[in-house]
XYZ file of C-alpha atoms in Angstrom:
479
model
C -99.318 140.996 4.789
C -96.831 140.098 2.089
C -98.485 142.682 -0.172
C -97.973 145.370 2.461
C -94.254 144.541 2.697
C -93.966 144.649 -1.073
C -95.637 148.045 -1.141
C -93.395 149.303 1.671
C -90.294 148.075 -0.118
C -91.494 149.717 -3.334
C -92.015 153.015 -1.518
C -88.534 152.797 0.044
C -86.927 152.000 -3.311
C -88.784 154.858 -5.007
C -87.737 157.174 -2.214
C -84.114 156.136 -2.556
C -84.257 156.608 -6.335
C -85.761 160.080 -5.941
C -83.177 160.983 -3.283
C -80.345 159.687 -5.489
C -81.684 161.599 -8.484
C -81.875 164.863 -6.549
C -78.397 164.289 -5.107
C -76.920 163.702 -8.565
C -78.764 166.688 -10.015
C -77.631 168.852 -7.110
C -73.996 167.778 -7.616
C -74.303 168.457 -11.348
C -75.834 171.936 -11.004
C -73.875 173.067 -7.945
C -71.259 175.759 -8.471
C -67.946 173.887 -8.216
C -66.033 176.786 -6.712
C -66.795 175.620 -3.156
C -65.058 172.339 -3.946
C -62.162 174.076 -5.670
C -61.582 176.420 -2.768
C -61.793 174.125 0.252
C -61.514 170.500 -0.910
C -57.817 170.424 -0.018
C -58.641 171.197 3.605
C -61.086 168.319 4.017
C -58.845 165.836 2.186
C -55.698 166.454 4.251
C -55.206 163.953 7.064
C -52.311 165.754 8.752
C -52.826 168.716 11.025
C -52.730 172.329 9.858
C -50.523 174.535 12.028
C -52.177 177.842 11.026
C -55.667 178.785 9.862
C -56.456 182.181 8.302
C -59.905 183.749 8.623
C -61.421 186.942 7.280
C -63.066 188.580 4.320
C -61.844 189.170 0.761
C -58.914 191.118 2.252
C -57.627 187.845 3.672
C -58.431 185.500 0.773
C -56.716 187.840 -1.710
C -53.957 188.855 0.672
C -52.272 185.813 2.245
C -50.796 182.850 0.375
C -50.346 179.566 2.297
C -48.196 178.160 -0.511
C -45.744 181.069 -0.300
C -45.574 180.508 3.468
C -44.832 176.841 2.858
C -42.021 177.507 0.406
C -40.346 180.177 2.530
C -40.954 178.941 6.085
C -42.339 175.394 5.991
C -45.640 176.555 7.543
C -48.605 174.233 6.908
C -51.632 176.518 6.720
C -55.006 177.070 5.094
C -56.794 180.255 4.069
C -60.473 180.135 5.057
C -61.058 183.788 4.201
C -63.714 184.577 1.622
C -65.395 187.495 -0.107
C -67.995 189.205 2.064
C -67.274 186.884 4.986
C -67.992 188.715 8.204
C -66.720 187.778 11.651
C -69.787 185.752 12.796
C -69.310 183.528 9.725
C -65.595 183.280 10.601
C -66.621 181.987 14.027
C -68.627 179.121 12.567
C -66.067 178.361 9.870
C -63.457 177.960 12.594
C -65.747 175.943 14.848
C -66.403 173.523 11.986
C -62.701 173.366 11.062
C -61.797 172.320 14.597
C -63.653 169.071 13.993
C -60.927 168.231 11.456
C -57.769 169.922 12.681
C -56.346 171.707 15.702
C -54.084 174.552 14.620
C -51.453 176.079 16.832
C -52.310 179.562 15.568
C -55.446 181.256 14.206
C -54.970 184.499 12.266
C -58.110 186.637 11.917
C -58.451 189.811 9.857
C -60.827 192.309 11.484
C -62.120 194.163 8.420
C -65.786 193.603 9.344
C -65.459 194.425 13.042
C -67.936 197.303 12.719
C -70.796 195.219 11.258
C -73.990 194.677 13.229
C -75.330 192.005 10.894
C -74.118 188.427 11.032
C -73.709 188.038 7.300
C -73.644 190.193 4.201
C -76.939 190.009 2.336
C -75.070 191.009 -0.830
C -72.739 188.016 -0.578
C -75.091 185.040 -0.250
C -73.413 183.346 -3.229
C -70.070 183.540 -1.422
C -71.589 181.950 1.676
C -72.445 178.986 -0.525
C -68.737 178.680 -1.285
C -68.227 178.146 2.445
C -71.172 175.890 3.255
C -71.742 173.825 0.089
C -68.711 171.622 0.682
C -69.099 171.625 4.479
C -70.337 168.147 5.526
C -73.711 168.007 7.204
C -73.114 168.095 10.941
C -74.395 169.589 14.157
C -72.025 172.527 13.673
C -73.296 173.220 10.173
C -76.924 173.174 11.294
C -76.108 175.347 14.334
C -74.216 177.790 12.112
C -77.105 178.189 9.694
C -79.619 178.581 12.511
C -77.451 181.244 14.139
C -76.486 183.189 11.013
C -79.558 183.086 8.786
C -83.270 183.814 9.108
C -85.494 180.754 8.911
C -86.468 181.306 5.288
C -82.822 181.275 4.085
C -81.540 178.133 5.795
C -83.010 175.476 3.534
C -80.990 176.491 0.469
C -77.802 175.777 2.415
C -78.975 172.441 3.814
C -80.466 171.235 0.504
C -78.777 173.375 -2.105
C -80.771 171.946 -5.017
C -83.371 174.552 -4.079
C -80.733 177.226 -4.799
C -79.047 175.783 -7.882
C -82.028 174.260 -9.720
C -82.451 177.443 -11.798
C -79.034 176.970 -13.453
C -80.430 174.815 -16.259
C -80.049 177.674 -18.735
C -76.358 178.041 -17.784
C -75.385 174.459 -18.614
C -72.287 174.170 -20.774
C -69.357 171.790 -21.183
C -67.787 172.860 -17.869
C -70.710 171.323 -15.942
C -69.515 167.876 -17.019
C -65.888 168.422 -16.095
C -64.458 166.994 -12.895
C -63.602 169.905 -10.618
C -60.019 170.039 -9.368
C -59.044 171.628 -6.054
C -57.337 174.992 -6.284
C -53.558 174.954 -5.929
C -53.669 177.917 -3.534
C -54.825 176.206 -0.299
C -57.922 178.375 -0.033
C -56.383 181.668 -1.181
C -57.524 183.553 -4.277
C -54.685 185.869 -5.303
C -55.585 188.359 -8.048
C -59.166 187.069 -7.810
C -58.027 184.470 -10.339
C -60.892 182.120 -9.465
C -63.306 184.622 -11.000
C -61.286 186.530 -13.587
C -58.934 185.726 -16.445
C -56.790 188.841 -15.930
C -54.900 190.387 -13.037
C -55.379 194.048 -12.107
C -52.954 196.833 -11.172
C -54.539 199.952 -9.683
C -52.682 203.054 -8.592
C -54.079 203.917 -5.168
C -53.848 207.134 -3.200
C -53.737 206.257 0.499
C -55.865 208.260 2.876
C -54.386 210.151 5.786
C -53.950 207.911 8.812
C -55.553 209.169 12.009
C -54.024 208.892 15.460
C -54.198 205.295 16.647
C -55.567 206.435 20.009
C -58.792 207.601 18.350
C -61.083 204.617 18.842
C -64.723 203.696 18.463
C -65.849 202.373 21.842
C -69.245 201.208 20.554
C -70.039 197.522 20.656
C -71.055 195.621 17.508
C -71.939 192.126 16.396
C -68.466 191.981 14.874
C -66.848 192.693 18.237
C -69.120 190.176 19.967
C -68.068 187.351 17.655
C -64.456 188.454 17.686
C -64.443 187.868 21.427
C -66.156 184.509 20.921
C -63.431 183.444 18.493
C -60.653 184.520 20.849
C -62.254 182.758 23.812
C -62.838 179.568 21.807
C -59.200 179.537 20.717
C -57.839 180.208 24.180
C -60.044 177.470 25.604
C -58.429 175.094 23.081
C -54.909 176.434 23.891
C -54.489 177.952 20.423
C -52.739 181.267 19.843
C -54.656 184.082 18.137
C -53.207 186.858 15.978
C -55.431 189.707 14.807
C -54.640 191.651 11.642
C -55.889 194.593 9.642
C -54.530 193.988 6.156
C -53.637 197.036 4.047
C -56.394 198.888 2.209
C -57.581 202.439 1.724
C -59.261 202.972 5.086
C -61.642 205.899 5.612
C -61.602 207.592 8.994
C -64.917 205.971 9.910
C -63.278 202.538 9.607
C -59.943 203.503 11.131
C -61.541 204.214 14.508
C -62.934 200.664 14.524
C -59.557 199.230 13.512
C -57.946 201.199 16.312
C -60.452 199.823 18.817
C -59.285 196.304 17.988
C -56.079 197.029 19.897
C -58.087 197.388 23.122
C -59.683 193.970 22.562
C -56.285 192.431 21.775
C -54.883 193.889 24.999
C -57.921 192.627 26.906
C -57.036 189.051 25.918
C -53.224 189.517 25.847
C -52.923 188.675 22.152
C -51.123 190.412 19.287
C -52.637 192.759 16.724
C -50.943 193.875 13.501
C -52.558 196.933 11.896
C -50.728 197.382 8.610
C -52.756 200.473 7.866
C -50.779 202.203 10.600
C -47.457 200.783 9.402
C -46.959 199.518 5.843
C -43.584 200.805 4.709
C -43.040 197.787 2.439
C -46.006 198.298 0.066
C -46.074 200.314 -3.151
C -49.411 202.046 -3.709
C -48.614 202.335 -7.426
C -48.152 198.614 -8.018
C -49.448 196.437 -5.165
C -53.210 196.959 -5.189
C -56.032 195.254 -7.062
C -58.359 198.075 -6.027
C -58.733 200.374 -3.034
C -59.821 197.476 -0.815
C -57.638 194.583 -1.973
C -54.035 193.685 -2.699
C -53.010 192.144 -5.996
C -50.531 189.258 -6.082
C -47.511 191.586 -5.883
C -48.832 193.129 -2.682
C -50.071 189.778 -1.367
C -46.613 188.219 -1.637
C -45.082 191.144 0.218
C -47.603 191.033 3.064
C -47.347 187.232 3.209
C -43.583 187.546 3.639
C -43.985 190.136 6.409
C -46.571 188.006 8.181
C -44.491 184.843 7.754
C -41.440 186.448 9.336
C -43.556 187.706 12.231
C -45.158 184.296 12.808
C -41.839 182.444 12.729
C -40.288 184.884 15.191
C -43.261 185.148 17.548
C -44.860 181.691 17.642
C -43.464 178.228 18.217
C -44.321 176.644 14.867
C -42.378 173.777 13.300
C -40.686 174.050 9.923
C -42.354 171.081 8.236
C -40.142 170.997 5.133
C -38.141 168.070 6.550
C -41.148 166.143 7.883
C -43.318 163.463 6.297
C -45.867 165.980 5.063
C -43.228 167.648 2.911
C -43.574 165.118 0.084
C -47.216 166.055 -0.458
C -46.765 169.788 0.057
C -43.698 169.993 -2.188
C -45.762 168.451 -4.976
C -48.542 170.911 -4.177
C -46.012 173.727 -4.488
C -44.982 172.456 -7.911
C -48.647 172.533 -8.919
C -48.923 176.030 -7.466
C -45.880 177.146 -9.452
C -47.450 175.788 -12.624
C -50.578 177.780 -11.793
C -48.471 180.945 -11.412
C -46.811 180.280 -14.775
C -50.166 179.741 -16.483
C -51.524 182.889 -14.832
C -48.505 184.899 -16.014
C -48.877 183.619 -19.577
C -52.585 184.474 -19.550
C -51.884 188.183 -19.083
C -52.536 190.244 -22.204
C -51.342 193.609 -20.862
C -47.810 194.694 -20.050
C -48.768 196.232 -16.713
C -50.248 193.052 -15.238
C -47.463 190.944 -16.775
C -44.800 193.084 -15.080
C -46.773 192.944 -11.819
C -46.863 189.130 -11.913
C -43.081 189.053 -12.461
C -42.611 190.474 -8.948
C -42.207 186.927 -7.684
C -39.122 185.167 -6.335
C -40.024 182.205 -8.545
C -39.236 184.176 -11.712
C -36.087 185.645 -13.227
C -36.329 187.446 -16.530
C -34.467 189.119 -19.372
C -36.351 192.202 -20.570
C -35.468 193.574 -23.995
C -36.291 197.257 -24.482
C -37.211 197.904 -28.104
C -38.802 201.316 -27.632
C -37.187 203.705 -25.104
C -40.399 205.758 -25.100
C -41.651 203.282 -22.522
C -39.715 205.202 -19.863
C -42.037 208.167 -20.390
C -44.996 206.142 -19.113
C -45.189 206.558 -15.290
C -47.247 203.365 -14.583
C -44.660 201.241 -16.413
C -41.834 203.048 -14.623
C -43.445 202.201 -11.261
C -43.756 198.537 -12.251
C -40.100 198.366 -13.316
C -39.137 199.943 -9.991
C -41.226 197.251 -8.285
C -38.890 194.753 -9.973
C -35.877 196.445 -8.378
C -34.876 198.538 -11.399
C -33.117 201.806 -10.516
C -34.664 204.189 -13.033
C -31.839 206.672 -12.456
C -29.480 204.221 -14.161
C -31.581 204.026 -17.330
C -30.106 205.816 -20.374
C -31.153 206.148 -23.981
C -28.863 203.212 -24.768
C -30.426 200.835 -22.221
C -31.801 197.931 -24.250
C -31.743 195.011 -21.796
C -32.616 194.552 -18.145
C -31.961 191.357 -16.209
C -34.103 190.746 -13.121
C -33.244 187.959 -10.685
C -35.902 186.341 -8.499
C -38.562 188.999 -8.898
C -36.263 191.899 -8.039
C -33.686 190.449 -5.654
C -31.047 191.969 -7.939
C -30.993 193.611 -11.369
C -28.544 194.284 -14.181
C -29.016 197.180 -16.602
C -27.240 196.634 -19.918
C -26.542 199.075 -22.733
C -26.231 198.293 -26.446
C -26.594 194.633 -25.557
C -27.999 193.686 -28.944
C -25.428 195.543 -31.058
C -22.629 193.033 -30.487
C -22.051 189.497 -29.265
C -20.463 190.308 -25.946
C -20.692 188.113 -22.856
C -22.124 189.872 -19.786
C -21.773 188.525 -16.278
C -25.209 189.022 -14.724
C -27.036 187.966 -11.592
C -28.587 185.005 -13.444
C -25.385 183.862 -15.202
C -23.231 184.656 -18.218
C -25.550 186.259 -20.733
C -25.052 186.972 -24.400
C -27.001 187.173 -27.613
C -26.324 185.194 -30.761
C -27.952 186.297 -33.995
C -28.075 185.480 -37.686
C -26.717 188.943 -38.351
C -26.160 191.507 -35.637
C -28.310 194.595 -35.797
C -26.570 197.722 -36.969
C -29.104 200.013 -35.332
C -30.828 199.743 -31.993
C -34.280 199.885 -33.578
C -33.484 197.482 -36.378
C -35.202 194.574 -34.683
C -36.051 192.475 -37.714
C -33.262 189.938 -37.188
C -33.752 186.682 -35.313
C -31.510 186.018 -32.360
C -31.044 183.627 -29.456
C -30.539 184.461 -25.812
C -27.819 182.331 -24.233
C -27.362 181.954 -20.475
C -24.372 179.964 -19.200
C -23.891 178.451 -22.662
C -27.475 177.200 -22.813
C -29.837 178.602 -25.405
C -32.989 179.787 -23.639
C -35.024 180.859 -26.649
C -34.837 182.044 -30.234
C -36.636 185.296 -30.905
C -37.918 186.954 -34.050
C -39.076 190.426 -32.950
C -42.294 191.588 -34.590
C -40.938 195.101 -35.085
C -43.982 196.622 -33.381
C -43.537 195.815 -29.701
C -42.039 198.073 -27.045
C -40.587 195.222 -24.969
C -39.890 191.503 -25.171
C -39.657 189.474 -21.968
C -37.996 186.091 -21.488
C -39.081 184.450 -18.212
C -37.167 181.681 -16.427
C -38.314 179.480 -13.565
C -35.667 180.246 -10.963
C -35.798 176.771 -9.434
C -35.722 174.632 -12.583
C -33.886 177.237 -14.725
C -36.254 176.342 -17.544
C -37.725 178.919 -19.900
C -41.421 179.262 -19.070
C -42.480 182.075 -21.387
C -41.507 184.671 -23.923
C -43.944 187.502 -24.598
C -43.842 190.819 -26.436
C -45.968 193.868 -25.684
């Protein structure tokens, strides 16, 4: 009898060792992006007031941290690439085990889909489910969304990640840190080391009364989300974030209004009205906003939410200590992202941010003959009609809140009163010609030296960037 117990104990111990080994191996091989994207949600004890759901349009389009800084809204972005509305339903259902928001904002991009998930975006579904704790909701979600043969890789993801042995590098050993963006992924920065600016030609918008009355799986789950929220006394706001929308999609977007009216909820279709976006500067591609466009749409949405819904401004509450530190971390991310840009167009695009003020030195006036650069300067509030051949310095406050256009700034040590303070240049020998940029000089703002510059003689522009809140110099780059 004793021998049987010993054997049983040995089997149990071996089983535990095998289970532990597979758990450790799974953690080691698992793609850490699921943790980076959503760990902040599961670690926060306080309630979230707003949750955002949707596809890549949402995850690249709305910034919870910008909403916090401007309006004190505590929110999380659960949007993800290739995430269709049935997945949104289960993401929300799982989230309600941890928080009860006052408002749920859902983008309806995938309303026309008749499949429950995108077969081309299985990897992105892992970003949703890998970090999701095992629960009845998780199992129900996988049983509802996936065919039987696909479920196991989400319940025991070692079966999915075990082939990554040949990808092992030093990053596998690093401790993953949560993203500073509260679920968002502006500029697709989680997957790329450079931002993108694409000039987009918008399609003609059809009459909003032209609708597709067909039913779809997307519409079915949209109604399920609305009904679940209303049962829990949560407000719902539907959106169609800006993109280049073909006519075949516009009729589905238009049909969303009928569903919104059916449930007496609001619907914002920014493809019908988007007077605040610049199609030359604000798009990552035809389907997605870049960070310049995302900050504009976030501001529009924030103002609408504050006016329409009864949400508290949490900036004076206990949660503010944690979120203010998170915003500092987010600002540091934005600075690092700005400094990582190697092209003038993406650098100028990233400067369209209220966090940044800048002094732009124009070394080569030929830059004004390049239409994409002209558009990006206009996006920073620069009135191109005021530019002359003698313009050699432009001061931009808070991403374009105000601008100053200076002429012959570097030919003499004159003090200029600008929107960011008293500005002048101090050099070891003032330049006698506008293109004689081989002398070192310092830029002084309100009697404080911000940086000393030695132009390389080859660049078209030099840009000094200042953190508007701390007034510290965060970067100087030449292009």
